[in-house]
Every structure is written in C-alpha cells, then in structure tokens.
Amino acid sequence: MTATSQRTLIFTLLAALMAATRINHFAPIPDASWAVFFAGGFYLSKSTRWAFPVLMALAVLIDYAVITRSGQSFWSAYCVSAAYWCLVPAYFAMWAGGMWLRRRDVANDLRSLGLLAASLVVATCVCQLISQGSFYWVSASVSSPSFAGWWQNYVQWLFPYMQTAAMYVGGIALVHAVATSLSRGRALAAH
C-alpha cells in the first residue's frame, strides 16, 4: 500500500467514525470527534493543510444537518453561538497533540504508551479549556458568569470528555499496535 493510499484510507476511516458518532451527540455511543482530531494529527500530520480543514468542515456540516433536521435554525441552536467557531482552535489542540506524539520515536512499548497518555491528557485539557471556556464566557447561555462557575463547569465536563477521548484513542492505539506487529512479523518472515 502506498503512503498516499494509506493516508486516504486513514482519513476515510476517521471521517466515517466522526460522522457515525457525531450524528447522535448525546446518544449512548459517545461522539468520537476529539479522538478523531487527535488521531488525525498523528496519522495525517503531513496532510494537515487539507485534512484538518476537511475534517473541520465535516464536523460543521454534521452539526448543521443534525440541528436543521430537528427543525431548528442552525444559528438559534443552544450550542451554536459566536463561541462555536472556537471549536477550530479547540480541535486543533487535539490535532497538535497527535502531531506532537508523531514527532516522538513511538513504538509498541511502555515509553510510547506514556507519551500517548501524556499527549492525550494535555491535548484534551487544552481542547476543553478552549471549547468549554469559550462557550461559558462568550455565549449568552450563562446568565452571570464567574470564575468559580467557569471552573466548576470545566472540571465537571473534563472527565467525561477525557474518558471518551481515551476510549476511542485507546482502541485506535490497540489497532495500531496489532497492525504494526503484524507488519513487522511479515517483514521478518519475508527475509
């Protein structure tokens, strides 16, 4: 498989995962968007110029379809305000976490698992800071914002988002480890 076809396959799988889970944002199957952007940064770092904007546009398109299909106007939906556009830097924080990890010499070992965990935690904390912080301070949804209220809200939602991102990234990492081991095994057998 060529590098281009591999990137295309990975992009397609990530886009499909985001589409399949973002459509029902609060359904029993949690939204994989944060993990998709993290994995995108790792696997598609050389294609950031096109891959990140296309995934971002897909996220907005899915939101638009879900909101308008429910009979609401996109611009009057609860979660859409001027803060909605802060999802771009928030999701790029996840992407940057994946890119940072990609630049490390990762392998199927405990050191790499530690790097994965650290980069995912930091990226998720920053993503939550930007997305939740902008919604809390910029949208009209919070009647009397305060630092204490913002902090309580940040902490309340951080763990569920961290848990969801870790669940999906853990699954992706497991598939990556198995695929890498199988690929190395085939390469050794060929020699």
Coordinates of N, CA and C in Angstrom, one line a residue:
M1 N 0.9 -1.2 0.0 CA 0.0 0.0 0.0 C 0.9 1.2 0.0
T2 N 0.6 2.2 -0.9 CA 1.4 3.4 -1.0 C 1.1 4.3 0.2
A3 N 1.9 5.3 0.4 CA 1.7 6.2 1.5 C 0.5 7.0 1.3
T4 N 0.2 7.4 0.0 CA -1.0 8.2 -0.3 C -2.3 7.4 -0.1
S5 N -2.3 6.1 -0.5 CA -3.5 5.3 -0.3 C -3.7 5.0 1.2
Q6 N -2.6 4.9 1.9 CA -2.7 4.6 3.3 C -3.3 5.9 4.0
R7 N -2.8 7.1 3.7 CA -3.4 8.3 4.2 C -4.8 8.5 3.9
T8 N -5.2 8.1 2.6 CA -6.6 8.2 2.2 C -7.5 7.3 3.0
L9 N -7.0 6.0 3.2 CA -7.8 5.1 4.0 C -7.9 5.5 5.4
I10 N -6.9 6.0 6.0 CA -7.0 6.5 7.4 C -7.9 7.7 7.5
F11 N -7.8 8.6 6.5 CA -8.7 9.8 6.5 C -10.2 9.3 6.4
T12 N -10.4 8.4 5.5 CA -11.8 7.9 5.3 C -12.3 7.3 6.5
L13 N -11.5 6.4 7.2 CA -12.0 5.8 8.4 C -12.2 6.8 9.5
L14 N -11.4 7.8 9.7 CA -11.6 8.8 10.7 C -12.8 9.6 10.4
A15 N -13.0 10.0 9.2 CA -14.2 10.8 8.8 C -15.5 9.9 9.1
A16 N -15.4 8.7 8.7 CA -16.6 7.8 9.0 C -16.9 7.6 10.5
L17 N -15.8 7.5 11.3 CA -16.0 7.4 12.7 C -16.6 8.6 13.3
M18 N -16.2 9.8 12.8 CA -16.7 11.0 13.3 C -18.2 11.2 12.9
A19 N -18.5 10.9 11.6 CA -19.8 11.0 11.1 C -20.8 10.1 11.9
A20 N -20.3 8.8 12.1 CA -21.2 7.8 12.7 C -21.5 8.2 14.2
T21 N -20.6 8.9 14.9 CA -20.8 9.1 16.3 C -21.3 10.6 16.6
R22 N -20.9 11.5 15.7 CA -21.3 12.9 15.9 C -22.8 13.1 15.6
I23 N -23.3 12.3 14.8 CA -24.8 12.5 14.4 C -25.7 12.4 15.6
N24 N -25.3 11.6 16.6 CA -26.1 11.4 17.8 C -25.3 11.9 19.0
H25 N -25.0 13.2 19.0 CA -24.0 13.7 20.0 C -24.3 13.2 21.4
F26 N -25.5 13.1 21.9 CA -25.8 12.7 23.2 C -26.4 11.3 23.3
A27 N -26.2 10.5 22.3 CA -26.7 9.2 22.3 C -25.8 8.2 23.1
P28 N -26.2 7.0 23.3 CA -25.4 6.0 24.0 C -24.0 5.8 23.5
I29 N -23.8 6.0 22.2 CA -22.5 5.9 21.6 C -21.9 7.3 21.6
P30 N -20.9 7.6 22.4 CA -20.3 8.9 22.5 C -19.7 9.5 21.2
D31 N -19.6 10.8 21.1 CA -19.0 11.5 20.0 C -17.5 11.2 20.0
A32 N -17.0 10.8 18.9 CA -15.6 10.5 18.7 C -14.8 11.6 18.2
S33 N -15.4 12.8 18.0 CA -14.7 13.9 17.3 C -13.3 14.2 17.9
W34 N -13.2 14.4 19.2 CA -12.0 14.8 19.8 C -10.9 13.7 19.5
A35 N -11.2 12.4 19.6 CA -10.3 11.4 19.3 C -9.9 11.4 17.8
V36 N -10.9 11.7 17.0 CA -10.6 11.7 15.5 C -9.6 12.8 15.2
F37 N -9.7 13.9 15.8 CA -8.8 15.0 15.5 C -7.4 14.7 16.1
F38 N -7.4 14.0 17.3 CA -6.1 13.6 17.9 C -5.4 12.6 16.9
A39 N -6.2 11.6 16.5 CA -5.6 10.5 15.6 C -5.2 11.1 14.3
G40 N -6.0 12.1 13.8 CA -5.7 12.8 12.6 C -4.4 13.5 12.6
G41 N -4.1 14.1 13.8 CA -2.8 14.8 13.9 C -1.7 13.8 13.9
F42 N -1.9 12.6 14.5 CA -0.9 11.6 14.5 C -0.7 11.0 13.1
Y43 N -1.7 10.5 12.5 CA -1.6 9.8 11.2 C -1.5 10.7 10.0
L44 N -2.1 11.9 10.1 CA -2.2 12.7 8.9 C -1.4 14.0 9.0
S45 N -0.4 14.0 9.9 CA 0.4 15.3 10.2 C 1.0 15.9 8.9
K46 N 1.4 15.0 8.0 CA 1.9 15.6 6.7 C 0.9 16.1 5.8
S47 N -0.4 15.9 6.1 CA -1.5 16.3 5.3 C -2.4 17.3 6.0
T48 N -1.8 18.0 7.0 CA -2.6 18.9 7.9 C -3.3 20.0 7.1
R49 N -2.6 20.5 6.0 CA -3.1 21.6 5.3 C -4.5 21.3 4.6
W50 N -4.7 20.0 4.3 CA -6.0 19.7 3.7 C -6.9 18.9 4.6
A51 N -6.2 18.0 5.4 CA -7.0 17.0 6.2 C -7.7 17.7 7.4
F52 N -7.0 18.6 8.1 CA -7.7 19.3 9.2 C -8.9 20.1 8.7
P53 N -8.7 21.0 7.7 CA -9.9 21.8 7.3 C -11.0 20.9 6.8
V54 N -10.7 19.8 6.1 CA -11.8 19.0 5.6 C -12.6 18.3 6.8
L55 N -11.8 17.8 7.7 CA -12.5 17.2 8.9 C -13.3 18.3 9.7
M56 N -12.7 19.5 9.8 CA -13.4 20.5 10.5 C -14.7 20.9 9.8
A57 N -14.6 21.0 8.4 CA -15.8 21.3 7.6 C -16.9 20.1 7.8
L58 N -16.4 18.9 7.8 CA -17.3 17.8 8.0 C -18.0 17.9 9.4
A59 N -17.3 18.3 10.4 CA -17.9 18.4 11.7 C -19.0 19.5 11.7
V60 N -18.7 20.6 11.1 CA -19.7 21.7 11.0 C -20.9 21.2 10.1
L61 N -20.7 20.5 9.0 CA -21.7 20.0 8.2 C -22.6 19.0 8.9
I62 N -22.0 18.2 9.7 CA -22.8 17.2 10.5 C -23.7 17.9 11.5
D63 N -23.1 18.9 12.2 CA -23.8 19.7 13.2 C -25.0 20.4 12.5
Y64 N -24.7 21.0 11.3 CA -25.8 21.7 10.6 C -26.9 20.7 10.2
A65 N -26.5 19.6 9.7 CA -27.6 18.6 9.3 C -28.4 18.1 10.5
V66 N -27.7 17.8 11.6 CA -28.4 17.4 12.8 C -29.4 18.4 13.4
I67 N -28.9 19.7 13.5 CA -29.7 20.8 14.0 C -30.9 21.1 13.1
T68 N -30.6 21.2 11.8 CA -31.7 21.6 10.9 C -32.7 20.5 10.8
R69 N -32.2 19.2 10.8 CA -33.1 18.1 10.7 C -34.1 18.0 11.9
S70 N -33.7 18.5 13.0 CA -34.5 18.5 14.2 C -35.5 19.7 14.2
G71 N -35.5 20.5 13.1 CA -36.5 21.5 12.9 C -36.0 22.9 13.5
Q72 N -34.8 23.0 14.0 CA -34.3 24.2 14.5 C -33.5 25.0 13.4
S73 N -33.3 26.2 13.6 CA -32.4 27.0 12.8 C -31.0 26.8 13.4
F74 N -30.0 26.6 12.5 CA -28.6 26.3 12.9 C -28.2 27.4 13.9
W75 N -28.4 28.7 13.5 CA -27.9 29.8 14.3 C -28.6 30.1 15.6
S76 N -29.8 29.5 15.7 CA -30.5 29.7 17.0 C -30.4 28.5 17.9
A77 N -29.7 27.5 17.6 CA -29.5 26.3 18.4 C -28.7 26.7 19.7
Y78 N -29.0 26.0 20.7 CA -28.3 26.2 22.0 C -26.8 26.2 22.0
C79 N -26.3 25.2 21.2 CA -24.8 25.1 21.2 C -24.1 25.9 20.2
V80 N -24.9 26.7 19.4 CA -24.3 27.5 18.3 C -24.3 29.0 18.8
S81 N -23.2 29.5 19.0 CA -23.1 31.0 19.3 C -21.8 31.4 18.7
A82 N -21.3 32.6 19.0 CA -20.0 33.1 18.5 C -18.9 32.1 19.0
A83 N -19.2 31.5 20.1 CA -18.2 30.6 20.7 C -18.0 29.3 19.9
Y84 N -19.0 29.0 19.0 CA -19.0 27.8 18.2 C -17.7 27.8 17.3
W85 N -17.3 28.9 16.9 CA -16.1 29.0 16.0 C -14.8 28.7 16.7
C86 N -14.9 28.8 18.1 CA -13.7 28.4 18.9 C -13.4 26.9 18.8
L87 N -14.3 26.2 18.2 CA -14.1 24.7 18.0 C -12.9 24.5 17.1
V88 N -12.6 25.5 16.2 CA -11.5 25.3 15.3 C -10.2 25.3 16.1
P89 N -9.8 26.2 17.0 CA -8.6 26.1 17.7 C -8.7 25.0 18.8
A90 N -9.9 24.7 19.3 CA -10.0 23.6 20.3 C -9.7 22.3 19.6
Y91 N -10.3 22.0 18.4 CA -10.0 20.7 17.8 C -8.5 20.7 17.2
F92 N -8.0 21.9 16.9 CA -6.6 21.9 16.5 C -5.7 21.6 17.7
A93 N -6.1 21.8 18.9 CA -5.3 21.4 20.1 C -5.2 19.9 20.1
M94 N -6.3 19.2 19.8 CA -6.3 17.8 19.7 C -5.4 17.3 18.6
W95 N -5.5 17.9 17.5 CA -4.6 17.6 16.3 C -3.2 17.8 16.7
A96 N -2.9 18.9 17.3 CA -1.5 19.2 17.7 C -1.0 18.2 18.7
G97 N -1.8 17.7 19.6 CA -1.4 16.6 20.5 C -1.0 15.4 19.7
G98 N -1.7 15.0 18.7 CA -1.4 13.9 17.9 C -0.1 14.2 17.1
M99 N 0.1 15.4 16.6 CA 1.3 15.7 15.8 C 2.5 15.7 16.7
W100 N 2.4 16.1 18.0 CA 3.5 16.1 18.9 C 3.9 14.7 19.2
L101 N 2.9 13.8 19.4 CA 3.2 12.4 19.6 C 3.9 11.8 18.4
R102 N 3.4 12.1 17.2 CA 4.0 11.6 15.9 C 5.5 11.9 15.8
R103 N 5.9 13.1 16.3 CA 7.3 13.5 16.2 C 8.2 12.8 17.2
R104 N 7.6 12.1 18.1 CA 8.4 11.3 19.0 C 8.7 9.9 18.4
D105 N 9.7 9.3 18.9 CA 10.0 7.9 18.3 C 9.1 6.9 19.0
V106 N 7.9 6.8 18.5 CA 6.9 5.9 19.2 C 7.1 4.5 18.6
A107 N 6.9 3.5 19.5 CA 6.9 2.1 19.2 C 5.9 1.4 20.0
N108 N 5.9 0.1 20.0 CA 5.0 -0.7 20.8 C 5.7 -1.0 22.1
D109 N 5.8 0.1 23.0 CA 6.5 -0.1 24.3 C 5.8 0.8 25.3
L110 N 6.2 0.6 26.6 CA 5.7 1.4 27.7 C 6.0 2.8 27.6
R111 N 7.2 3.2 27.1 CA 7.5 4.6 27.0 C 6.6 5.3 26.0
S112 N 6.3 4.7 24.9 CA 5.4 5.2 23.9 C 3.9 5.3 24.5
L113 N 3.5 4.3 25.3 CA 2.2 4.4 25.9 C 2.2 5.6 26.9
G114 N 3.2 5.8 27.6 CA 3.3 7.0 28.5 C 3.2 8.3 27.7
L115 N 3.9 8.4 26.6 CA 3.9 9.6 25.7 C 2.5 9.8 25.2
L116 N 1.8 8.7 24.8 CA 0.5 8.7 24.3 C -0.5 9.3 25.3
A117 N -0.4 8.7 26.5 CA -1.2 9.2 27.6 C -1.0 10.7 28.0
A118 N 0.3 11.1 28.0 CA 0.6 12.5 28.4 C 0.1 13.4 27.3
S119 N 0.3 13.1 26.0 CA -0.1 14.0 25.0 C -1.6 14.1 24.9
L120 N -2.3 12.9 25.1 CA -3.8 12.9 25.1 C -4.4 13.7 26.2
V121 N -3.8 13.6 27.4 CA -4.3 14.4 28.6 C -4.1 15.9 28.3
V122 N -2.9 16.3 27.9 CA -2.7 17.7 27.7 C -3.6 18.2 26.6
A123 N -3.6 17.5 25.5 CA -4.5 18.0 24.4 C -5.9 18.1 24.8
T124 N -6.4 17.1 25.5 CA -7.8 17.2 25.9 C -8.1 18.3 26.9
C125 N -7.2 18.5 27.8 CA -7.3 19.6 28.8 C -7.4 21.0 28.0
V126 N -6.5 21.1 27.0 CA -6.5 22.4 26.3 C -7.7 22.5 25.4
C127 N -8.1 21.4 24.8 CA -9.3 21.4 23.9 C -10.5 21.8 24.8
Q128 N -10.7 21.2 26.0 CA -11.8 21.5 26.9 C -11.7 23.0 27.4
L129 N -10.5 23.4 27.6 CA -10.3 24.8 28.1 C -10.9 25.8 27.0
I130 N -10.5 25.5 25.7 CA -10.9 26.4 24.7 C -12.4 26.3 24.4
S131 N -12.9 25.0 24.2 CA -14.3 24.8 23.8 C -15.2 25.2 24.9
Q132 N -15.0 24.7 26.1 CA -15.9 24.9 27.2 C -15.8 26.4 27.7
G133 N -14.5 26.9 27.7 CA -14.3 28.2 28.2 C -14.9 29.3 27.3
S134 N -14.8 29.0 26.0 CA -15.4 30.0 25.0 C -16.9 29.9 25.1
F135 N -17.5 28.7 25.3 CA -18.9 28.6 25.4 C -19.4 29.3 26.7
Y136 N -18.7 29.1 27.8 CA -19.1 29.7 29.1 C -19.0 31.2 29.0
W137 N -17.9 31.7 28.5 CA -17.7 33.2 28.6 C -18.3 34.0 27.4
V138 N -18.4 33.4 26.2 CA -18.9 34.1 25.0 C -20.3 33.9 24.7
S139 N -20.9 32.7 24.9 CA -22.3 32.5 24.6 C -23.2 33.2 25.6
A140 N -24.4 33.4 25.2 CA -25.4 34.1 26.1 C -26.0 33.0 27.0
S141 N -25.6 31.8 27.0 CA -26.2 30.7 27.7 C -26.0 30.8 29.2
V142 N -24.9 31.5 29.6 CA -24.6 31.6 31.1 C -25.0 33.0 31.5
S143 N -26.0 33.1 32.4 CA -26.6 34.4 32.7 C -25.6 35.3 33.5
S144 N -24.9 34.7 34.5 CA -24.0 35.5 35.2 C -22.7 34.8 35.4
P145 N -21.8 34.8 34.4 CA -20.6 34.1 34.5 C -19.6 34.5 35.6
S146 N -18.9 33.6 36.2 CA -18.0 33.9 37.3 C -16.8 32.9 37.1
F147 N -15.7 33.2 37.7 CA -14.5 32.3 37.6 C -14.9 31.0 38.3
A148 N -15.5 31.1 39.5 CA -15.9 29.9 40.2 C -16.8 29.0 39.4
G149 N -17.8 29.7 38.8 CA -18.8 28.9 38.0 C -18.1 28.3 36.8
W150 N -17.2 29.0 36.1 CA -16.5 28.5 35.0 C -15.6 27.3 35.4
W151 N -14.9 27.4 36.5 CA -14.0 26.3 37.0 C -14.9 25.1 37.3
Q152 N -16.0 25.3 38.0 CA -16.8 24.1 38.3 C -17.3 23.5 37.0
N153 N -17.7 24.2 36.0 CA -18.2 23.7 34.8 C -17.1 23.0 34.0
Y154 N -15.9 23.6 34.0 CA -14.7 23.0 33.4 C -14.4 21.6 33.9
V155 N -14.3 21.5 35.3 CA -14.0 20.3 35.9 C -15.1 19.3 35.8
Q156 N -16.3 19.7 35.8 CA -17.5 18.8 35.7 C -17.5 18.1 34.4
W157 N -17.1 18.8 33.3 CA -17.2 18.2 32.0 C -15.9 17.6 31.5
L158 N -14.7 17.9 32.1 CA -13.4 17.5 31.7 C -13.3 15.9 31.7
F159 N -13.7 15.3 32.8 CA -13.5 13.9 32.9 C -14.3 13.1 31.9
P160 N -15.6 13.4 31.7 CA -16.4 12.7 30.7 C -15.8 12.8 29.3
Y161 N -15.3 14.0 28.9 CA -14.7 14.2 27.6 C -13.3 13.5 27.6
M162 N -12.6 13.5 28.6 CA -11.3 12.8 28.7 C -11.5 11.3 28.6
Q163 N -12.5 10.8 29.3 CA -12.8 9.4 29.2 C -13.2 8.9 27.8
T164 N -14.1 9.7 27.1 CA -14.5 9.4 25.8 C -13.3 9.4 24.8
A165 N -12.5 10.5 24.9 CA -11.3 10.5 24.0 C -10.4 9.4 24.3
A166 N -10.2 9.1 25.5 CA -9.2 8.0 25.9 C -9.8 6.6 25.4
M167 N -11.1 6.4 25.5 CA -11.7 5.2 25.0 C -11.4 5.0 23.5
Y168 N -11.7 6.0 22.7 CA -11.5 5.9 21.3 C -10.0 5.8 20.9
V169 N -9.2 6.7 21.5 CA -7.8 6.7 21.2 C -7.2 5.4 21.6
G170 N -7.6 4.8 22.7 CA -7.1 3.5 23.2 C -7.4 2.4 22.2
G171 N -8.6 2.5 21.6 CA -9.0 1.5 20.6 C -8.2 1.6 19.4
I172 N -8.0 2.9 19.0 CA -7.1 3.2 17.8 C -5.7 2.7 18.0
A173 N -5.2 3.0 19.2 CA -3.8 2.6 19.6 C -3.7 1.1 19.6
L174 N -4.7 0.4 20.0 CA -4.7 -1.1 20.0 C -4.6 -1.6 18.6
V175 N -5.4 -1.1 17.7 CA -5.4 -1.5 16.3 C -4.1 -1.2 15.7
H176 N -3.5 0.0 16.0 CA -2.2 0.4 15.5 C -1.1 -0.6 16.0
A177 N -1.1 -1.0 17.3 CA -0.1 -1.9 17.8 C -0.2 -3.3 17.1
V178 N -1.4 -3.8 16.9 CA -1.6 -5.1 16.3 C -1.1 -5.0 14.8
A179 N -1.6 -3.9 14.1 CA -1.2 -3.8 12.7 C 0.4 -3.7 12.6
T180 N 1.0 -2.9 13.5 CA 2.4 -2.7 13.5 C 3.1 -4.1 13.7
S181 N 2.7 -4.8 14.7 CA 3.3 -6.1 15.0 C 3.1 -7.1 13.8
L182 N 1.9 -7.1 13.2 CA 1.7 -8.0 12.1 C 2.6 -7.6 10.9
S183 N 2.7 -6.3 10.7 CA 3.6 -5.8 9.6 C 5.0 -6.2 9.8
R184 N 5.5 -6.0 11.0 CA 6.9 -6.4 11.3 C 7.1 -7.9 11.2
G185 N 6.1 -8.7 11.6 CA 6.1 -10.1 11.5 C 6.2 -10.6 10.1
R186 N 5.5 -9.9 9.2 CA 5.5 -10.3 7.8 C 6.9 -9.9 7.2
A187 N 7.4 -8.7 7.6 CA 8.7 -8.3 7.1 C 9.8 -9.2 7.5
L188 N 9.7 -9.7 8.7 CA 10.7 -10.7 9.2 C 10.6 -12.0 8.5
A189 N 9.4 -12.4 8.2 CA 9.2 -13.7 7.5 C 9.6 -13.6 6.1
A190 N 9.6 -12.5 5.5 CA 10.0 -12.3 4.1 C 11.5 -12.4 3.9
H191 N 12.2 -12.1 5.0 CA 13.7 -12.1 4.9 C 14.1 -13.5 5.2

